[in-house]
Amino acid sequence: MLGIHAHIGSQIFELNGFQMAADKLVEIAADWHAQFGYQPEVINVGGGFGIQYTKDDHPLAPEAFVDAIVKTIKQSASDRGLDMPAVWIEPGRSIAGPAGYSLYTVGSRKDVPGLQSYLTVDGGMGDNIRPALYQAEYEAVLANDPAAKPTETVHLAGKYCESGDILIDNAKLPATKPGDVVAILDTGAYGYSMASNYNRNPRPAVVFVENGESALVVERESYADLTRLDRPYQAK
Ligand SMILES: Cc1ncc(COP(=O)(O)O)c(C=O)c1O
């Protein structure tokens, strides 16, 4: 057995949990060392490093996590007479999340006087289930003018025909008109990977962009893709 692994959660903004997990893993390894002579080559503390979805999220620098984890394992291993193992981490969201944006075209608008305004877009819970599933929060900007000052608060509503299909509650945006493109930020993780064909809608394309160059890396699904596995049925 190569080593021991744990994954303690997601969107973690404190060192404490990782330090406790790292120490616990070493404690278990030391116990196995005492009982069976086992020496882990690897201790893997998983992922869960928080990212900034909204201004209320205050992520720590990756260096802070790595430093705390390595120091804890080093100290704990030395205290318990274990050789220092290799330390592995499994960052997922903290790499992919901030690298991706979701682009939506603005459609219709509904203003409920004295209450709230809804701005509809051509996507929603089919390409990003997180807000509907567990009230994940995001921020959005106008794609062709991301620095434009927000002038209104709207509910950014999806197209999937569910009252829960709200991508952002109280999105702060500048004035928009149908056809404008709105970017929801930090959707690179747990967005496309959890996308579905909800209500038989095709999933969007994925495009990589860097230094003014773009490359299509996942094609937009077609209706033909959606019915690819369907077979005609003749009642007997
Ligand atoms: C075992 C394991 N490692 C790593 C990760 C990645 O977590 P994150 O994307 O929050 O860094 C997950 C996510 O659930 C996981 O289950």
mmCIF file of N, CA and C in Angstrom, residues 22 35 103 127 136 199 227:
data_model
loop_
_atom_site.group_PDB
_atom_site.id
_atom_site.type_symbol
_atom_site.label_atom_id
_atom_site.label_comp_id
_atom_site.label_asym_id
_atom_site.label_seq_id
_atom_site.Cartn_x
_atom_site.Cartn_y
_atom_site.Cartn_z
ATOM 1 N N ALA A 22 -3.979 16.288 8.551
ATOM 2 C CA ALA A 22 -2.608 15.819 8.302
ATOM 3 C C ALA A 22 -2.072 15.108 9.536
ATOM 4 N N GLN A 35 2.245 -1.295 14.922
ATOM 5 C CA GLN A 35 1.623 -2.628 14.933
ATOM 6 C C GLN A 35 2.187 -3.573 13.878
ATOM 7 N N LEU A 103 -20.410 31.870 -20.580
ATOM 8 C CA LEU A 103 -20.952 33.008 -21.347
ATOM 9 C C LEU A 103 -22.402 32.735 -21.712
ATOM 10 N N ASP A 127 -26.330 23.677 -17.547
ATOM 11 C CA ASP A 127 -24.874 23.808 -17.687
ATOM 12 C C ASP A 127 -24.202 24.121 -16.355
ATOM 13 N N ALA A 136 -25.238 27.700 -4.555
ATOM 14 C CA ALA A 136 -23.897 28.259 -4.782
ATOM 15 C C ALA A 136 -24.030 29.682 -5.321
ATOM 16 N N ASN A 199 -34.231 18.315 -19.171
ATOM 17 C CA ASN A 199 -35.337 18.589 -20.101
ATOM 18 C C ASN A 199 -34.925 18.451 -21.563
ATOM 19 N N THR A 227 -30.589 12.542 -29.479
ATOM 20 C CA THR A 227 -31.446 11.399 -29.848
ATOM 21 C C THR A 227 -30.622 10.237 -30.409
#
